[in-house]
Amino acid sequence: MMQTDADTLPPMLVPDRDTGLIFARVIDGKGGARPIDWAEAGQWSAAPGETLWMHLDRTVESVDDWLRDELGISEATVEALVSNQTRPRAFREGDTLIAVLRGINFNPGAEPEDMVTLQIWAKADRVITLRRRILQAPRDVLDQLHRGAGPSSAGDLVTEIVEQLVATMGGSIVDMNERIDELEEDEDDLDVEEVLDVIATIRRNCLGLKRHMSPQHEALMQIARDPPNWMSDANSRDIRETIDRLKRYLEDIDVSKESVLVLQDDINNRAANRSNHTMYMLSIVAAIFLPLSFVTGLLGINVGGLPGVHDPDAFWVTVAILAGLLGIQLMLFRRLRWL
């Protein structure tokens, strides 16, 4: 049975089915935050140094109306924030940043390449994140705020979320590479079909990660090229470093894909060599017994005039002739290096 949010999340992270609110925090500008409810968030006005962060479940029907009516977000932007068209991208509307990003899916039974999308709408004093399925990155940032070591501004919050989304990808790639190393070390002891199944899974993961994360690289590049004014120089620098890290991860994916291809080719070549050796030995055996079978078949025909029919020693003479013929064949095959 698939687990629901209520089965896997503490109560404070269960989305409200009427409003879609998962949690709301007022960031105090000093690394901490205080929780507020939906009514307080609707009446909230920014105090110096404060930032409101609201995390919403975009599958709740009222969310798009709230974004449009209460925040005055344009119809096209609302569609980007709640749509299931989740290709990563980023753009600006005035001083507001809108981004659609993806993170690794750590939900039970999910494959790494089954990405989870996070939509971000951010301005100087307010950040709204939206998701359809559970995502680890907002949890990690929320935990930092609870410990008093979280982001202190909207720019810091967006930057930290981006870093968390990319960092989780690195862990998945490391696990995949470790699995490849284990296969290379133990392939002789493992069943070939089992190894090929694991290789096929790794290749699918590589292709899925590359397909989903390459557009994310372009989205982050767009943020770095045209950051809003409320993002500091430090935020822009951190975004660029995250872009470099993501680029390295994409290169690591290519290396992992090539590694499993080399491993698969090695297994296929070994299987082909074994098959060729078996066929070769069968051909040698057939070549050895072909003249012997011809002689015995010729002597076994049921016609008159066969030599030695009435000679009691004819059988042993025939055996000696066949043994001599076998010896001549073996010497010939060795000289030709067929054996």
CSV table of C-alpha atoms in Angstrom, one decimal:
chain,number,residue,atom,x,y,z
A,1,MET,CA,0.0,0.0,0.0
A,2,MET,CA,1.3,3.4,-0.9
A,3,GLN,CA,2.1,5.6,2.1
A,4,THR,CA,0.4,9.0,2.4
A,5,ASP,CA,1.7,12.2,3.8
A,6,ALA,CA,0.0,11.5,7.1
A,7,ASP,CA,1.7,8.1,7.3
A,8,THR,CA,5.2,9.5,6.7
A,9,LEU,CA,5.3,13.1,8.0
A,10,PRO,CA,5.1,14.5,11.5
A,11,PRO,CA,1.8,16.3,12.1
A,12,MET,CA,3.2,19.8,11.4
A,13,LEU,CA,4.1,18.8,7.8
A,14,VAL,CA,0.7,17.3,6.9
A,15,PRO,CA,-0.9,19.5,4.2
A,16,ASP,CA,-4.2,21.2,5.0
A,17,ARG,CA,-6.7,19.8,2.6
A,18,ASP,CA,-8.7,23.0,2.5
A,19,THR,CA,-5.9,25.5,2.0
A,20,GLY,CA,-3.0,23.3,0.8
A,21,LEU,CA,-0.7,24.8,3.5
A,22,ILE,CA,2.0,22.4,4.6
A,23,PHE,CA,3.8,24.9,6.8
A,24,ALA,CA,4.5,28.6,7.1
A,25,ARG,CA,7.4,30.2,8.8
A,26,VAL,CA,8.4,33.8,9.4
A,27,ILE,CA,12.2,33.9,9.0
A,28,ASP,CA,13.7,36.3,11.6
A,29,GLY,CA,16.8,37.3,9.7
A,30,LYS,CA,19.1,35.7,12.3
A,31,GLY,CA,18.9,32.0,11.1
A,32,GLY,CA,15.7,31.1,13.0
A,33,ALA,CA,12.0,31.2,12.3
A,34,ARG,CA,8.6,31.2,14.0
A,35,PRO,CA,5.6,29.2,12.8
A,36,ILE,CA,2.4,30.9,11.8
A,37,ASP,CA,-0.9,29.5,10.6
A,38,TRP,CA,-2.9,30.2,7.4
A,39,ALA,CA,-4.9,33.1,8.9
A,40,GLU,CA,-1.8,34.8,10.2
A,41,ALA,CA,0.0,34.3,6.9
A,42,GLY,CA,-2.8,36.0,5.1
A,43,GLN,CA,-2.6,39.1,7.3
A,44,TRP,CA,1.2,39.1,7.6
A,45,SER,CA,3.1,42.3,6.7
A,46,ALA,CA,6.9,42.4,6.6
A,47,ALA,CA,8.8,43.8,9.5
A,48,PRO,CA,12.4,44.8,8.9
A,49,GLY,CA,14.6,41.8,8.3
A,50,GLU,CA,11.7,39.3,8.2
A,51,THR,CA,10.7,37.0,5.3
A,52,LEU,CA,7.6,34.8,5.0
A,53,TRP,CA,8.1,31.3,3.7
A,54,MET,CA,5.0,29.3,2.8
A,55,HIS,CA,5.2,25.7,1.6
A,56,LEU,CA,2.1,24.5,-0.2
A,57,ASP,CA,0.6,21.4,-1.7
A,58,ARG,CA,-0.2,22.4,-5.3
A,59,THR,CA,-2.7,19.5,-5.8
A,60,VAL,CA,-5.2,21.2,-3.5
A,61,GLU,CA,-7.7,22.9,-5.8
A,62,SER,CA,-7.9,26.2,-3.9
A,63,VAL,CA,-4.2,26.9,-4.2
A,64,ASP,CA,-4.3,28.3,-7.7
A,65,ASP,CA,-7.3,30.6,-6.8
A,66,TRP,CA,-5.4,31.9,-3.8
A,67,LEU,CA,-2.3,32.6,-5.8
A,68,ARG,CA,-4.3,34.5,-8.4
A,69,ASP,CA,-6.7,36.3,-6.1
A,70,GLU,CA,-4.7,37.0,-3.0
A,71,LEU,CA,-1.2,37.5,-4.4
A,72,GLY,CA,-2.3,39.0,-7.7
A,73,ILE,CA,-0.1,36.5,-9.7
A,74,SER,CA,-0.8,36.5,-13.4
A,75,GLU,CA,-2.7,33.6,-15.0
A,76,ALA,CA,0.4,32.4,-17.0
A,77,THR,CA,2.6,32.3,-13.8
A,78,VAL,CA,-0.1,30.5,-11.8
A,79,GLU,CA,-0.3,27.9,-14.5
A,80,ALA,CA,3.5,27.5,-14.3
A,81,LEU,CA,3.4,27.1,-10.5
A,82,VAL,CA,0.6,24.5,-10.4
A,83,SER,CA,0.9,22.8,-13.7
A,84,ASN,CA,2.1,19.2,-14.1
A,85,GLN,CA,4.4,20.4,-17.0
A,86,THR,CA,7.5,20.2,-14.8
A,87,ARG,CA,10.4,20.8,-17.1
A,88,PRO,CA,12.9,22.9,-15.1
A,89,ARG,CA,13.0,26.6,-16.0
A,90,ALA,CA,13.4,30.0,-14.4
A,91,PHE,CA,12.3,33.5,-15.3
A,92,ARG,CA,11.6,36.9,-13.8
A,93,GLU,CA,8.5,39.0,-13.6
A,94,GLY,CA,9.8,42.4,-12.5
A,95,ASP,CA,11.5,41.8,-9.2
A,96,THR,CA,9.9,38.4,-8.7
A,97,LEU,CA,11.7,35.2,-9.4
A,98,ILE,CA,9.8,32.1,-10.6
A,99,ALA,CA,11.6,28.8,-10.9
A,100,VAL,CA,10.5,25.2,-11.6
A,101,LEU,CA,13.2,22.8,-10.3
A,102,ARG,CA,13.6,19.1,-9.6
A,103,GLY,CA,15.0,17.0,-6.8
A,104,ILE,CA,15.7,13.3,-6.2
A,105,ASN,CA,12.7,11.2,-5.1
A,106,PHE,CA,13.4,9.5,-1.8
A,107,ASN,CA,9.8,8.4,-1.2
A,108,PRO,CA,9.3,4.6,-0.5
A,109,GLY,CA,9.5,2.5,-3.6
A,110,ALA,CA,10.7,5.3,-5.9
A,111,GLU,CA,13.6,5.2,-8.2
A,112,PRO,CA,16.2,8.0,-8.2
A,113,GLU,CA,15.4,9.1,-11.7
A,114,ASP,CA,11.7,9.5,-10.7
A,115,MET,CA,12.2,13.2,-9.9
A,116,VAL,CA,10.0,15.4,-7.7
A,117,THR,CA,9.3,18.9,-8.9
A,118,LEU,CA,9.4,22.0,-6.7
A,119,GLN,CA,7.9,25.3,-7.9
A,120,ILE,CA,9.3,28.5,-6.4
A,121,TRP,CA,7.7,32.0,-6.4
A,122,ALA,CA,9.9,34.5,-4.6
A,123,LYS,CA,10.2,38.2,-4.0
A,124,ALA,CA,12.2,40.3,-1.5
A,125,ASP,CA,10.1,39.5,1.6
A,126,ARG,CA,8.1,36.4,0.6
A,127,VAL,CA,8.9,33.0,-0.7
A,128,ILE,CA,6.3,30.4,-1.7
A,129,THR,CA,7.3,26.9,-2.6
A,130,LEU,CA,4.8,24.3,-4.1
A,131,ARG,CA,5.1,20.6,-4.5
A,132,ARG,CA,2.9,17.6,-5.5
A,133,ARG,CA,4.9,14.8,-3.8
A,134,ILE,CA,7.0,14.8,-0.7
A,135,LEU,CA,10.4,16.4,-1.2
A,136,GLN,CA,13.4,16.3,1.1
A,137,ALA,CA,15.0,19.7,0.4
A,138,PRO,CA,12.3,21.9,2.1
A,139,ARG,CA,12.4,19.6,5.1
A,140,ASP,CA,16.2,20.0,5.4
A,141,VAL,CA,16.0,23.8,5.2
A,142,LEU,CA,13.1,23.8,7.7
A,143,ASP,CA,15.3,21.7,10.1
A,144,GLN,CA,18.1,24.3,9.8
A,145,LEU,CA,15.6,27.0,10.7
A,146,HIS,CA,14.5,25.0,13.8
A,147,ARG,CA,18.1,24.8,14.9
A,148,GLY,CA,18.7,28.5,14.4
A,149,ALA,CA,21.2,28.0,11.6
A,150,GLY,CA,19.0,28.5,8.6
A,151,PRO,CA,18.7,31.2,5.9
A,152,SER,CA,18.2,34.8,7.0
A,153,SER,CA,16.6,36.3,3.9
A,154,ALA,CA,14.6,35.5,0.8
A,155,GLY,CA,17.8,35.3,-1.3
A,156,ASP,CA,19.4,33.0,1.2
A,157,LEU,CA,16.3,30.8,1.3
A,158,VAL,CA,16.1,30.4,-2.4
A,159,THR,CA,19.9,29.7,-2.6
A,160,GLU,CA,19.7,27.1,0.2
A,161,ILE,CA,16.8,25.3,-1.4
A,162,VAL,CA,18.6,25.1,-4.8
A,163,GLU,CA,21.8,23.8,-3.0
A,164,GLN,CA,19.8,21.1,-1.2
A,165,LEU,CA,18.1,20.0,-4.4
A,166,VAL,CA,21.5,19.6,-6.2
A,167,ALA,CA,23.3,18.1,-3.1
A,168,THR,CA,20.8,15.2,-2.9
A,169,MET,CA,21.6,14.3,-6.5
A,170,GLY,CA,25.3,13.9,-5.6
A,171,GLY,CA,24.4,11.3,-2.9
A,172,SER,CA,22.4,9.3,-5.4
A,173,ILE,CA,25.3,9.4,-7.9
A,174,VAL,CA,27.8,8.3,-5.2
A,175,ASP,CA,25.6,5.3,-4.3
A,176,MET,CA,25.3,4.4,-8.0
A,177,ASN,CA,29.1,4.5,-8.5
A,178,GLU,CA,29.6,2.4,-5.4
A,179,ARG,CA,27.2,-0.2,-6.8
A,180,ILE,CA,29.2,-0.2,-10.1
A,181,ASP,CA,32.4,-0.8,-8.2
A,182,GLU,CA,30.9,-3.7,-6.4
A,183,LEU,CA,29.8,-5.2,-9.7
A,184,GLU,CA,33.2,-4.9,-11.2
A,185,GLU,CA,34.8,-6.6,-8.2
A,186,ASP,CA,32.3,-9.4,-7.8
A,187,GLU,CA,31.1,-10.0,-11.4
A,188,ASP,CA,32.8,-13.4,-11.5
A,189,ASP,CA,30.9,-14.6,-8.4
A,190,LEU,CA,27.5,-13.2,-9.5
A,191,ASP,CA,24.9,-14.7,-11.8
A,192,VAL,CA,25.2,-13.1,-15.2
A,193,GLU,CA,21.5,-12.4,-15.5
A,194,GLU,CA,21.5,-10.7,-12.1
A,195,VAL,CA,24.4,-8.5,-13.1
A,196,LEU,CA,22.8,-7.6,-16.4
A,197,ASP,CA,19.6,-6.7,-14.6
A,198,VAL,CA,21.5,-4.3,-12.2
A,199,ILE,CA,23.3,-2.8,-15.2
A,200,ALA,CA,20.1,-2.2,-17.0
A,201,THR,CA,18.7,-0.4,-13.9
A,202,ILE,CA,21.8,1.7,-13.5
A,203,ARG,CA,21.6,2.7,-17.2
A,204,ARG,CA,18.0,3.7,-16.8
A,205,ASN,CA,18.8,5.8,-13.7
A,206,CYS,CA,21.7,7.5,-15.6
A,207,LEU,CA,19.5,8.3,-18.5
A,208,GLY,CA,16.6,9.5,-16.3
A,209,LEU,CA,18.9,11.7,-14.2
A,210,LYS,CA,20.6,13.2,-17.2
A,211,ARG,CA,17.3,13.9,-19.0
A,212,HIS,CA,15.8,15.6,-16.0
A,213,MET,CA,18.8,17.4,-14.6
A,214,SER,CA,20.2,18.9,-17.8
A,215,PRO,CA,17.3,21.4,-18.1
A,216,GLN,CA,17.9,22.2,-14.4
A,217,HIS,CA,21.4,23.3,-15.3
A,218,GLU,CA,19.9,25.8,-17.8
A,219,ALA,CA,17.3,27.0,-15.3
A,220,LEU,CA,20.0,27.8,-12.7
A,221,MET,CA,22.1,29.5,-15.4
A,222,GLN,CA,19.2,31.8,-16.1
A,223,ILE,CA,19.0,32.7,-12.4
A,224,ALA,CA,22.7,33.4,-12.3
A,225,ARG,CA,22.5,35.5,-15.4
A,226,ASP,CA,19.5,37.6,-14.3
A,227,PRO,CA,19.2,37.6,-10.5
A,228,PRO,CA,16.6,39.8,-8.9
A,229,ASN,CA,17.9,42.8,-6.9
A,230,TRP,CA,17.1,41.2,-3.5
A,231,MET,CA,19.6,38.4,-4.2
A,232,SER,CA,23.0,39.4,-2.8
A,233,ASP,CA,26.4,38.9,-4.4
A,234,ALA,CA,27.0,36.1,-2.0
A,235,ASN,CA,23.7,34.4,-3.2
A,236,SER,CA,24.8,34.8,-6.8
A,237,ARG,CA,28.2,33.4,-6.0
A,238,ASP,CA,26.6,30.4,-4.3
A,239,ILE,CA,24.3,29.8,-7.2
A,240,ARG,CA,27.2,29.8,-9.6
A,241,GLU,CA,29.0,27.3,-7.3
A,242,THR,CA,25.9,25.1,-7.3
A,243,ILE,CA,25.8,25.3,-11.1
A,244,ASP,CA,29.4,24.1,-11.2
A,245,ARG,CA,28.6,21.3,-8.9
A,246,LEU,CA,25.6,20.3,-11.0
A,247,LYS,CA,27.8,20.3,-14.1
A,248,ARG,CA,30.3,17.9,-12.4
A,249,TYR,CA,27.4,15.7,-11.4
A,250,LEU,CA,26.2,15.6,-15.0
A,251,GLU,CA,29.7,14.6,-16.1
A,252,ASP,CA,29.8,11.9,-13.4
A,253,ILE,CA,26.6,10.5,-14.8
A,254,ASP,CA,28.2,10.2,-18.2
A,255,VAL,CA,31.2,8.5,-16.6
A,256,SER,CA,28.9,6.1,-14.7
A,257,LYS,CA,27.0,5.3,-17.9
A,258,GLU,CA,30.2,4.6,-19.8
A,259,SER,CA,31.4,2.4,-16.9
A,260,VAL,CA,28.4,0.2,-17.0
A,261,LEU,CA,28.6,0.0,-20.7
A,262,VAL,CA,32.2,-1.2,-20.4
A,263,LEU,CA,31.1,-3.7,-17.8
A,264,GLN,CA,28.2,-4.9,-19.9
A,265,ASP,CA,30.5,-5.3,-23.0
A,266,ASP,CA,33.0,-7.3,-20.9
A,267,ILE,CA,30.2,-9.6,-19.7
A,268,ASN,CA,28.9,-10.0,-23.3
A,269,ASN,CA,32.4,-10.6,-24.6
A,270,ARG,CA,33.1,-13.3,-22.0
A,271,ALA,CA,29.8,-14.9,-22.8
A,272,ALA,CA,30.6,-14.8,-26.5
A,273,ASN,CA,34.0,-16.2,-25.9
A,274,ARG,CA,32.6,-19.1,-23.9
A,275,SER,CA,30.1,-19.8,-26.6
A,276,ASN,CA,32.7,-19.7,-29.3
A,277,HIS,CA,35.0,-22.0,-27.3
A,278,THR,CA,32.1,-24.4,-26.9
A,279,MET,CA,31.3,-24.4,-30.5
A,280,TYR,CA,34.9,-24.8,-31.4
A,281,MET,CA,35.3,-27.9,-29.2
A,282,LEU,CA,32.1,-29.4,-30.7
A,283,SER,CA,33.5,-28.8,-34.2
A,284,ILE,CA,36.8,-30.5,-33.2
A,285,VAL,CA,34.9,-33.5,-31.8
A,286,ALA,CA,32.7,-33.7,-34.9
A,287,ALA,CA,35.9,-33.5,-37.1
A,288,ILE,CA,37.5,-36.3,-35.1
A,289,PHE,CA,34.5,-38.7,-35.3
A,290,LEU,CA,33.5,-37.9,-38.9
A,291,PRO,CA,36.1,-40.3,-40.6
A,292,LEU,CA,35.6,-42.9,-37.8
A,293,SER,CA,31.8,-42.7,-38.4
A,294,PHE,CA,32.3,-43.0,-42.1
A,295,VAL,CA,34.4,-46.2,-41.8
A,296,THR,CA,32.0,-47.8,-39.3
A,297,GLY,CA,29.1,-46.8,-41.4
A,298,LEU,CA,30.7,-48.2,-44.5
A,299,LEU,CA,31.4,-51.6,-42.8
A,300,GLY,CA,27.9,-51.7,-41.5
A,301,ILE,CA,26.1,-51.7,-44.8
A,302,ASN,CA,24.1,-54.9,-45.3
A,303,VAL,CA,25.5,-56.1,-48.7
A,304,GLY,CA,27.6,-59.1,-49.6
A,305,GLY,CA,31.3,-59.0,-50.2
A,306,LEU,CA,32.4,-57.2,-47.0
A,307,PRO,CA,35.9,-58.2,-46.1
A,308,GLY,CA,36.5,-60.1,-42.9
A,309,VAL,CA,32.9,-61.3,-42.5
A,310,HIS,CA,34.1,-64.9,-41.8
A,311,ASP,CA,37.4,-63.9,-40.2
A,312,PRO,CA,37.3,-64.1,-36.3
A,313,ASP,CA,40.1,-61.6,-36.0
A,314,ALA,CA,38.5,-59.0,-38.4
A,315,PHE,CA,36.9,-57.0,-35.5
A,316,TRP,CA,40.2,-56.4,-33.8
A,317,VAL,CA,41.9,-55.5,-37.0
A,318,THR,CA,39.2,-52.9,-37.6
A,319,VAL,CA,39.6,-51.5,-34.1
A,320,ALA,CA,43.4,-51.2,-34.6
A,321,ILE,CA,42.8,-49.4,-37.9
A,322,LEU,CA,40.3,-47.0,-36.3
A,323,ALA,CA,42.8,-46.3,-33.4
A,324,GLY,CA,45.6,-45.6,-35.9
A,325,LEU,CA,43.3,-43.3,-37.8
A,326,LEU,CA,42.4,-41.5,-34.5
A,327,GLY,CA,46.1,-41.1,-33.7
A,328,ILE,CA,46.9,-39.7,-37.1
A,329,GLN,CA,44.0,-37.1,-36.7
A,330,LEU,CA,45.2,-36.0,-33.3
A,331,MET,CA,48.8,-35.5,-34.5
A,332,LEU,CA,47.5,-33.6,-37.5
A,333,PHE,CA,45.2,-31.4,-35.3
A,334,ARG,CA,48.1,-30.6,-32.9
A,335,ARG,CA,50.4,-29.7,-35.8
A,336,LEU,CA,47.7,-27.4,-37.1
A,337,ARG,CA,47.3,-26.0,-33.6
A,338,TRP,CA,43.6,-26.9,-33.5
A,339,LEU,CA,44.1,-28.5,-30.1
